[in-house]
PDB file of C-alpha atoms in Angstrom:
ATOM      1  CA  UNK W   1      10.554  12.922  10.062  1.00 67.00           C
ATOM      2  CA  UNK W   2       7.041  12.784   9.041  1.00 77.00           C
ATOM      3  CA  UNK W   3       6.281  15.825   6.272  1.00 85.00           C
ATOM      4  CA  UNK W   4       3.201  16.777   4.172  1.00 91.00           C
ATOM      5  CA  UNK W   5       3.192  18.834   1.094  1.00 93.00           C
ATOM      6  CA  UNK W   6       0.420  20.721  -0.224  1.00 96.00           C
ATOM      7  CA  UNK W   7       2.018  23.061  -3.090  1.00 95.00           C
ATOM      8  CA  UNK W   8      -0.959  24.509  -4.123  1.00 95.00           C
ATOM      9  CA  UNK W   9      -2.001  27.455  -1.270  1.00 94.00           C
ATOM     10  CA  UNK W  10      -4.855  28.312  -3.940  1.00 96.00           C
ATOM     11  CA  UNK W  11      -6.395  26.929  -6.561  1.00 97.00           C
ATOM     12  CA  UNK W  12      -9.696  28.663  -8.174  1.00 97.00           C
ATOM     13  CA  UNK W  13     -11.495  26.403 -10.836  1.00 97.00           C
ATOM     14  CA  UNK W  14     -15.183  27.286 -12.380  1.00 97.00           C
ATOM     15  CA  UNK W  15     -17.872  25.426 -11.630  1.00 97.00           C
ATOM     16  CA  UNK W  16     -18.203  22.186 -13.727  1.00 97.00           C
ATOM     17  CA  UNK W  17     -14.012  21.827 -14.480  1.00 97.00           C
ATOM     18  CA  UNK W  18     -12.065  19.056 -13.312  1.00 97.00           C
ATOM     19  CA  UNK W  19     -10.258  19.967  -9.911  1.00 97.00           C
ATOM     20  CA  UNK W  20      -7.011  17.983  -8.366  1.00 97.00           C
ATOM     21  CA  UNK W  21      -5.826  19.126  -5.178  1.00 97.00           C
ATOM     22  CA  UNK W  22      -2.020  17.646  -4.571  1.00 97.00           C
ATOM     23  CA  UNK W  23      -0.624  15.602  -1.777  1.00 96.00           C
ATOM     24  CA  UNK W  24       2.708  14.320  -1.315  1.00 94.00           C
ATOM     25  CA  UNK W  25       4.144  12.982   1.793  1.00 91.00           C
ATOM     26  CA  UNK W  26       6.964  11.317   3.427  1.00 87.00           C
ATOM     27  CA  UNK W  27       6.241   8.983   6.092  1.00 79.00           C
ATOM     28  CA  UNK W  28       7.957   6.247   7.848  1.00 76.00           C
ATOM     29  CA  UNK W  29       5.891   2.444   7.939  1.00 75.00           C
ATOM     30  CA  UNK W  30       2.392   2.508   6.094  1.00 75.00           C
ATOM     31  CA  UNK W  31       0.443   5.569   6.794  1.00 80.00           C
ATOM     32  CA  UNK W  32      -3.102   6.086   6.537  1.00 85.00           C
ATOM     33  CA  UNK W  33      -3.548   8.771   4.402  1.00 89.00           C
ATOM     34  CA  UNK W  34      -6.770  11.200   4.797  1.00 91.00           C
ATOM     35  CA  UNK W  35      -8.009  14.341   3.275  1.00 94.00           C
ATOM     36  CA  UNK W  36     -10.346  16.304   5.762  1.00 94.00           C
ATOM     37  CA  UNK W  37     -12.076  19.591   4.790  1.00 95.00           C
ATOM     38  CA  UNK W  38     -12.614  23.137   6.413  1.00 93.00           C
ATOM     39  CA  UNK W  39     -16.141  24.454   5.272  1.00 94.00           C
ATOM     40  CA  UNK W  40     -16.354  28.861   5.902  1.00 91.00           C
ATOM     41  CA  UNK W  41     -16.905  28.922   9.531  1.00 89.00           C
ATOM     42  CA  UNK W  42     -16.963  25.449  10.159  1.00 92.00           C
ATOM     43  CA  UNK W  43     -15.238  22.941  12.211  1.00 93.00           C
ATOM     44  CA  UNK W  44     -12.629  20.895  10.505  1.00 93.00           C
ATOM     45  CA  UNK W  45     -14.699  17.606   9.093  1.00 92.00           C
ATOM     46  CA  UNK W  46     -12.783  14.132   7.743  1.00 91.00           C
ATOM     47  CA  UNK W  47     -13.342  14.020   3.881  1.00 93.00           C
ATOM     48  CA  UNK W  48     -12.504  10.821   3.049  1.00 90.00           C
ATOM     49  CA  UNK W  49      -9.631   7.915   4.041  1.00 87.00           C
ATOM     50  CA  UNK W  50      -7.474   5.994   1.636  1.00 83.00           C
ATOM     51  CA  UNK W  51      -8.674   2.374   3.065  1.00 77.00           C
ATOM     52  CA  UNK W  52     -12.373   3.233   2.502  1.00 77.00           C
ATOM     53  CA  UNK W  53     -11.701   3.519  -1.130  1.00 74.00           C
ATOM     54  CA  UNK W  54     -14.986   5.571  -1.338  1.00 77.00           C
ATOM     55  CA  UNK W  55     -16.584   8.316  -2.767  1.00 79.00           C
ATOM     56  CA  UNK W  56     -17.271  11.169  -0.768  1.00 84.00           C
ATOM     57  CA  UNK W  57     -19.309  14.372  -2.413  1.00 91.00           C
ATOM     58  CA  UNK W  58     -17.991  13.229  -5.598  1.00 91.00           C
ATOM     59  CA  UNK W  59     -14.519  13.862  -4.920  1.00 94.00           C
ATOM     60  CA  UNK W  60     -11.509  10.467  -4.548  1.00 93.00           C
ATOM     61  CA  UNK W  61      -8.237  10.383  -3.554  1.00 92.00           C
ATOM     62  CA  UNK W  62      -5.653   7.450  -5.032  1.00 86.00           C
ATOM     63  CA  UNK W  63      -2.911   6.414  -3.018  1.00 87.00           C
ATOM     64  CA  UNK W  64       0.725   6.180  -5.017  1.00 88.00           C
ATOM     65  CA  UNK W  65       2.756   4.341  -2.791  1.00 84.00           C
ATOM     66  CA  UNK W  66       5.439   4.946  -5.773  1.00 87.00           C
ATOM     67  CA  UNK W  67       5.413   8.160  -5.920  1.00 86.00           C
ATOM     68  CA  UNK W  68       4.011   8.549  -2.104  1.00 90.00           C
ATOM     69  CA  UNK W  69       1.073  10.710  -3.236  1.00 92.00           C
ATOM     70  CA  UNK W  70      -1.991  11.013  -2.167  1.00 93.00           C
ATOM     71  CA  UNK W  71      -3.702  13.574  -4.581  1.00 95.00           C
ATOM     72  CA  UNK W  72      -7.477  14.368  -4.320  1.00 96.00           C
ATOM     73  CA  UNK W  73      -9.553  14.645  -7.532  1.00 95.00           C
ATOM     74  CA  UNK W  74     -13.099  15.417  -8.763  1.00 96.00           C
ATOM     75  CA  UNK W  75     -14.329  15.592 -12.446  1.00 96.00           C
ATOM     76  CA  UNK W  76     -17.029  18.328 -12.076  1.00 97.00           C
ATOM     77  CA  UNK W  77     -16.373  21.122  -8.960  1.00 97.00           C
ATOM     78  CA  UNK W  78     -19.162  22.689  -7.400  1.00 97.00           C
ATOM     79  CA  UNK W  79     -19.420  26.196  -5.961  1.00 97.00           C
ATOM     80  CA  UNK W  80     -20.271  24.448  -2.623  1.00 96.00           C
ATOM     81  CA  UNK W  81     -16.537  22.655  -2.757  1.00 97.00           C
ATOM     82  CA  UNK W  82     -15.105  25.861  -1.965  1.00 97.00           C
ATOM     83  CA  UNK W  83     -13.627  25.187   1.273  1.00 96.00           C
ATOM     84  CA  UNK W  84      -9.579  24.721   3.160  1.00 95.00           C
ATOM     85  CA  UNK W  85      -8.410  21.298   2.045  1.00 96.00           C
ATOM     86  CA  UNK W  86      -5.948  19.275   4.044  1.00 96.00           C
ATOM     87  CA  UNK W  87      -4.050  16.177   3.246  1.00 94.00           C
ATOM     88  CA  UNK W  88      -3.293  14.613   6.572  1.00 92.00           C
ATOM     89  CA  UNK W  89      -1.460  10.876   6.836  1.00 87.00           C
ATOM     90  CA  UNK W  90      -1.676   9.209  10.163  1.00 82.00           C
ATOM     91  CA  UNK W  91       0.583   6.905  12.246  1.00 65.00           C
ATOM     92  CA  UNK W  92       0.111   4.260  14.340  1.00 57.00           C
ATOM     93  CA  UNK W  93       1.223   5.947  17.527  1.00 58.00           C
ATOM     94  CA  UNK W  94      -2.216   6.507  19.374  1.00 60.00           C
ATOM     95  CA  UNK W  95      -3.200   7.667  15.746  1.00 75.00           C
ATOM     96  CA  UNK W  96      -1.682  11.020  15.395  1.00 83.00           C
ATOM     97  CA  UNK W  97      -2.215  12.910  12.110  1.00 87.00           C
ATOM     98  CA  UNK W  98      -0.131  15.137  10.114  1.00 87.00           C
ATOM     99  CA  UNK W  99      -1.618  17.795   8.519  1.00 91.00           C
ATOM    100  CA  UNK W 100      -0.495  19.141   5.526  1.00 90.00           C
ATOM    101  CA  UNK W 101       0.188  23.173   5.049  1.00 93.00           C
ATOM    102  CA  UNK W 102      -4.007  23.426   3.071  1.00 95.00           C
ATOM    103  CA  UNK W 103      -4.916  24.401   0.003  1.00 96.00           C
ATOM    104  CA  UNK W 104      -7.727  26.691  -0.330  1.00 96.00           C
ATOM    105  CA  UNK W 105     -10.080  25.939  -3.120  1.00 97.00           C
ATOM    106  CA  UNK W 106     -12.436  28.628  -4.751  1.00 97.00           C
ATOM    107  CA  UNK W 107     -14.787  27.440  -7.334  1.00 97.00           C
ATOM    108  CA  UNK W 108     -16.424  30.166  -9.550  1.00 97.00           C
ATOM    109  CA  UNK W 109     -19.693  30.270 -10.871  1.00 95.00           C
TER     110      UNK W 109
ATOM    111  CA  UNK U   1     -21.490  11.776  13.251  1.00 69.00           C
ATOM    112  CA  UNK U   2     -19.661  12.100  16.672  1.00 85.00           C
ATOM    113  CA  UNK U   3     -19.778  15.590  18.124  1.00 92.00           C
ATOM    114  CA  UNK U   4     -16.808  17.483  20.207  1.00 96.00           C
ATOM    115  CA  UNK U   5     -17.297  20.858  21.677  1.00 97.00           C
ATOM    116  CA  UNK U   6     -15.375  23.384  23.272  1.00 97.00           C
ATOM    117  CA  UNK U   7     -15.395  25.702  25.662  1.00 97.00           C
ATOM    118  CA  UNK U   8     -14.790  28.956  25.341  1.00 97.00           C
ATOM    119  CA  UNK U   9     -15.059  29.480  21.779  1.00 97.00           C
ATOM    120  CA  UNK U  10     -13.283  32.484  22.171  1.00 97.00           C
ATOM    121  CA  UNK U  11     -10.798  33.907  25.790  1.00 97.00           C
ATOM    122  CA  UNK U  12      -9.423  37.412  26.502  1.00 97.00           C
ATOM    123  CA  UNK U  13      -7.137  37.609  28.862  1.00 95.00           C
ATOM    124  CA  UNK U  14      -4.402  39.426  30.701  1.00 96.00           C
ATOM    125  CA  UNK U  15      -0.684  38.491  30.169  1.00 96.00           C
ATOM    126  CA  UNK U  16       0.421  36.907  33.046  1.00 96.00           C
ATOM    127  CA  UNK U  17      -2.928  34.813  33.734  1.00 97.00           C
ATOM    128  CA  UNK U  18      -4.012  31.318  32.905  1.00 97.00           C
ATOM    129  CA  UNK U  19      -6.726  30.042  30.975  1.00 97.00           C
ATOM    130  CA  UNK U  20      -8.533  26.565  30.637  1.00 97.00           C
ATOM    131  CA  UNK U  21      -9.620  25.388  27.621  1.00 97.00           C
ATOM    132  CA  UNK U  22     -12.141  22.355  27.721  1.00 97.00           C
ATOM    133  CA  UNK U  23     -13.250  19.553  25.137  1.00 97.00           C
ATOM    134  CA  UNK U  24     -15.878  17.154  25.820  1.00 96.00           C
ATOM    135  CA  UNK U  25     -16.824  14.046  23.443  1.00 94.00           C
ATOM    136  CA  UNK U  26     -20.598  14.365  24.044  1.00 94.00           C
ATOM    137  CA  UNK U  27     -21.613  11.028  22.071  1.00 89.00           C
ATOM    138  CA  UNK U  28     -18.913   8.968  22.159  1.00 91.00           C
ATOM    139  CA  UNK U  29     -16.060   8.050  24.967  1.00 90.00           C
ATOM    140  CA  UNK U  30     -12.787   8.969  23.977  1.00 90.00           C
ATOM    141  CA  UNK U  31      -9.302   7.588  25.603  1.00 88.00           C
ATOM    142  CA  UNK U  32      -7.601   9.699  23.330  1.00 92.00           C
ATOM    143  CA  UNK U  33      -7.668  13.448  22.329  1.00 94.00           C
ATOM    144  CA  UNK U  34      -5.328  15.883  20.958  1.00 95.00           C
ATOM    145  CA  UNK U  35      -4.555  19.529  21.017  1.00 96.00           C
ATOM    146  CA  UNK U  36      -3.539  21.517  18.323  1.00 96.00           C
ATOM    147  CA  UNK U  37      -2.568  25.270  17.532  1.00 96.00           C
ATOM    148  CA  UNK U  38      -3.314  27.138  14.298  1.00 92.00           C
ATOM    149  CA  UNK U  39      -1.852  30.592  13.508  1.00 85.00           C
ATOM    150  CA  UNK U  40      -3.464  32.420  10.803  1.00 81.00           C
ATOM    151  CA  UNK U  41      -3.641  31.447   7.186  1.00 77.00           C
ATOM    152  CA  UNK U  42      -0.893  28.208   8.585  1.00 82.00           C
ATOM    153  CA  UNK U  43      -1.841  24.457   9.137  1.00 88.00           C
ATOM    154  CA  UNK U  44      -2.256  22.870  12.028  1.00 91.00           C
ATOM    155  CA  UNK U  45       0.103  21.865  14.376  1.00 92.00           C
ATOM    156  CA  UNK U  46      -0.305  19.061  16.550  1.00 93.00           C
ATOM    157  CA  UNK U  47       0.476  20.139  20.056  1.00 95.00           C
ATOM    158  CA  UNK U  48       0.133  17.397  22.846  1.00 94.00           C
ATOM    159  CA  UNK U  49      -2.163  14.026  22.892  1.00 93.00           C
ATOM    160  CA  UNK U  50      -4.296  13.523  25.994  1.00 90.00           C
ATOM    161  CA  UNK U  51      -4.603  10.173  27.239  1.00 88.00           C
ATOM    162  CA  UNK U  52      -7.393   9.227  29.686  1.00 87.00           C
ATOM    163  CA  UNK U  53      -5.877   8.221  33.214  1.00 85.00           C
ATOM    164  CA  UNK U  54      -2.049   9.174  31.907  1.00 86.00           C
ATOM    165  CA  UNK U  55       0.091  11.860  31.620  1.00 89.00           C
ATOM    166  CA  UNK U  56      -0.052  13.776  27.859  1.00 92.00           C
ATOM    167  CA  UNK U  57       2.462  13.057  25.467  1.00 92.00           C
ATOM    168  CA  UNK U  58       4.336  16.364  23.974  1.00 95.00           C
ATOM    169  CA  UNK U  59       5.285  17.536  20.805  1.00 93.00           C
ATOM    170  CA  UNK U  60       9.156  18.180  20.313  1.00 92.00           C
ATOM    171  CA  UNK U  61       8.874  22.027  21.217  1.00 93.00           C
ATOM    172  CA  UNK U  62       5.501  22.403  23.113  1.00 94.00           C
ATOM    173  CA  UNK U  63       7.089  23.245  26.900  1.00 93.00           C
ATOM    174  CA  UNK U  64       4.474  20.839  28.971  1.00 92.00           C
ATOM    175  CA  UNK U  65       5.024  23.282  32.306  1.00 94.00           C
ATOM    176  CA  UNK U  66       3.537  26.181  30.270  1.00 96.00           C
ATOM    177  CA  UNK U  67       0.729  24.221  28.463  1.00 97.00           C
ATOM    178  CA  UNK U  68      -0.940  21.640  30.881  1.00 96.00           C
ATOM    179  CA  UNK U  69      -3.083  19.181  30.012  1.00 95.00           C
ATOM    180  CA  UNK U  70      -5.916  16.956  32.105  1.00 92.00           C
ATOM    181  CA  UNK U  71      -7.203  14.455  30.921  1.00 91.00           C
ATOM    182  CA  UNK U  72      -9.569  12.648  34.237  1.00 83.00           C
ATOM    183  CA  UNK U  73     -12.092  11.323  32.476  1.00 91.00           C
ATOM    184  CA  UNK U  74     -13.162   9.499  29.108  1.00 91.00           C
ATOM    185  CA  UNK U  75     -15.265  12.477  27.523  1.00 93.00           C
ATOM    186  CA  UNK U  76     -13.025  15.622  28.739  1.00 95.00           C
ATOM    187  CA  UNK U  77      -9.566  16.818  28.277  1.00 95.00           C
ATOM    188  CA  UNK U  78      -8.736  20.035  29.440  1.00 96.00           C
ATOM    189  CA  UNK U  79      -5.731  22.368  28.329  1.00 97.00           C
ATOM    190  CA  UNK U  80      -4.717  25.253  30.807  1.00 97.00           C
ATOM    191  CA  UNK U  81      -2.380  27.901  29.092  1.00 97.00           C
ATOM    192  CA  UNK U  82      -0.364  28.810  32.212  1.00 96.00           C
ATOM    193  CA  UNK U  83       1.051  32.438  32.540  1.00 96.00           C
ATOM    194  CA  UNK U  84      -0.536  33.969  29.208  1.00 96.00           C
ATOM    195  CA  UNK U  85       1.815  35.919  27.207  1.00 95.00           C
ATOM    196  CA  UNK U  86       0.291  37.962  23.817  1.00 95.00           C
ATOM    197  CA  UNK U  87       2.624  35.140  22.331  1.00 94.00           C
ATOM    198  CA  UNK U  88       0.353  32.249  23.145  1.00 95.00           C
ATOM    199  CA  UNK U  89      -2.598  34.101  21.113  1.00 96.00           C
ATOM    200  CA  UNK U  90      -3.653  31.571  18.880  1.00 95.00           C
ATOM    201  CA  UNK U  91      -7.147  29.516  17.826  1.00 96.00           C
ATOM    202  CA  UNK U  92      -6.010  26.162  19.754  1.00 97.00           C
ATOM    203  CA  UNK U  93      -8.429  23.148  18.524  1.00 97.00           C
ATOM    204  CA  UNK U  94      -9.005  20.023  20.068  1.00 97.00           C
ATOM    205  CA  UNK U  95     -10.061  16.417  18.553  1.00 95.00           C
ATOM    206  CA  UNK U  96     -11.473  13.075  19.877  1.00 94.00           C
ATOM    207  CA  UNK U  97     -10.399   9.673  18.733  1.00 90.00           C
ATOM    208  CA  UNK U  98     -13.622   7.219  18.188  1.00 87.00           C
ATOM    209  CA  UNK U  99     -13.892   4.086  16.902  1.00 81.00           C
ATOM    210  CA  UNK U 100     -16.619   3.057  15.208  1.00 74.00           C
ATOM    211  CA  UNK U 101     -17.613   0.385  12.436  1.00 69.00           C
ATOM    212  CA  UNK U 102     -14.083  -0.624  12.872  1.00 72.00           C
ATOM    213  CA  UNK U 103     -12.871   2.531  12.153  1.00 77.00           C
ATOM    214  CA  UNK U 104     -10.746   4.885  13.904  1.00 81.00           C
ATOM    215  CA  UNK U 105     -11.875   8.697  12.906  1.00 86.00           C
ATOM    216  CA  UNK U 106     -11.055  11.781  14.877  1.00 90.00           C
ATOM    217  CA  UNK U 107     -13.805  14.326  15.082  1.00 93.00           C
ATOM    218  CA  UNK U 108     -12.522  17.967  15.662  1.00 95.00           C
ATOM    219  CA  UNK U 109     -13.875  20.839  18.173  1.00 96.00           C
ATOM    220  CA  UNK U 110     -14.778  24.355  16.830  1.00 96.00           C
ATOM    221  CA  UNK U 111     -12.130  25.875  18.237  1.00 96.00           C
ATOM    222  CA  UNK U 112     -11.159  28.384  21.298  1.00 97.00           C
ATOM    223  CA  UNK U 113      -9.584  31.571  20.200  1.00 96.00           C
ATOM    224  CA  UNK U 114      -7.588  32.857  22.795  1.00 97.00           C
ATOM    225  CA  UNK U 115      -6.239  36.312  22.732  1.00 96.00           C
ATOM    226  CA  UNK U 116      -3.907  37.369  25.433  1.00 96.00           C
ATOM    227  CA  UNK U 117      -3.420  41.441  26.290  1.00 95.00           C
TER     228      UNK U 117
END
């Protein structure tokens, strides 16, 4: 069965601190993995996906195939990061996604 | 980016009646779309996916008779919650699969909170 984890519910950084937001999952075949984001109020919005290998808002996300993580990182956190954070890996069939349980992010000024 | 709405953003209702939910692509055409169902403070959890022209395909646990889902053309899918009970309250959200610059990306609706009496 396909499974997400998210241990972190909350995390609270202050601005300017190094933030890592954790992702494992378990997955059958080669997922794509994806972190989308949940602004206050806001529709649910795709982040950024593991095959893009890009930056998004200054945050990345390295995919572990050892150690099937898929953990989401930035070096300085903004107050404007605060936001519902899910890890989401997606299959093949008609692309269905995942989502992880979220982790809800509070940065502090 | 791609845009999906939904209408209503937010349903009262009595127990016993049936509501329709709608999602529209309004940039893009979409073959595919998916319903989910969030509870409070949970993730969320994939209901059905809508295919254009074909029947949907159902989560393990999602009863299709009570949740019914249309599909009829490439820029709506419809869910209808048949027979509300207060049970079926919930903030259901829908998303649209779109390719683009060789990319497949699913762009989510706002949402359609639906609270049954």
């Amino acid at each position: 069965a396909q499974r997400v984890t998210q241990p972190e519910k909350l995390l609270s950084v202050f601005k300017g601190a190094p933030v890592e937001l954790k992702c494992n999952y378990s997955y059958s075949g080669s997922p794509e993995l994806f972190w989308y984001v949940q602004y206050s109020r806001q529709r649910l919005q795709l982040l950024l996906r593991h095959i893009s290998r890009e930056s998004i808002k200054g945050f990345t996300a390295d995919l572990n195939k050892g150690e099937t993580s898929f953990h989401l990182k930035k070096p300085f956190a903004q107050e404007e990061d605060s936001a519902m954070y899910y890890c989401a890996p997606g299959g093949t069939s008609y692309g269905k996604l995942t989502f992880g349980q979220g982790t809800i992010l509070t940065v502090h000024p | 980016g791609a845009v999906v709405s939904q209408h209503p953003s937010r349903v009262i209702c009595k127990s016993g009646t049936s509501v329709k939910i709608e999602c529209r692509s309004l940039d893009f055409q979409a073959t595919t779309m998916f319903w989910y169902r969030q509870f409070p403070k949970q993730s969320l959890m994939l209901m059905a996916t809508s295919n254009e022209g074909s029947k949907a395909t159902y989560e393990q646990g999602v009863e299709k008779d009570k949740f019914l889902i249309n599909h009829a053309s490439l820029t709506l899918s419809t869910l209808t919650v048949t027979s509300a009970h207060p049970e079926d309250s919930s903030f259901y959200i829908c998303s649209a699969r779109d390719y683009g610059r060789g990319q497949e990306t699913q762009y989510f609706g706002p949402g359609t909170r639906l609270l049954v009496l």
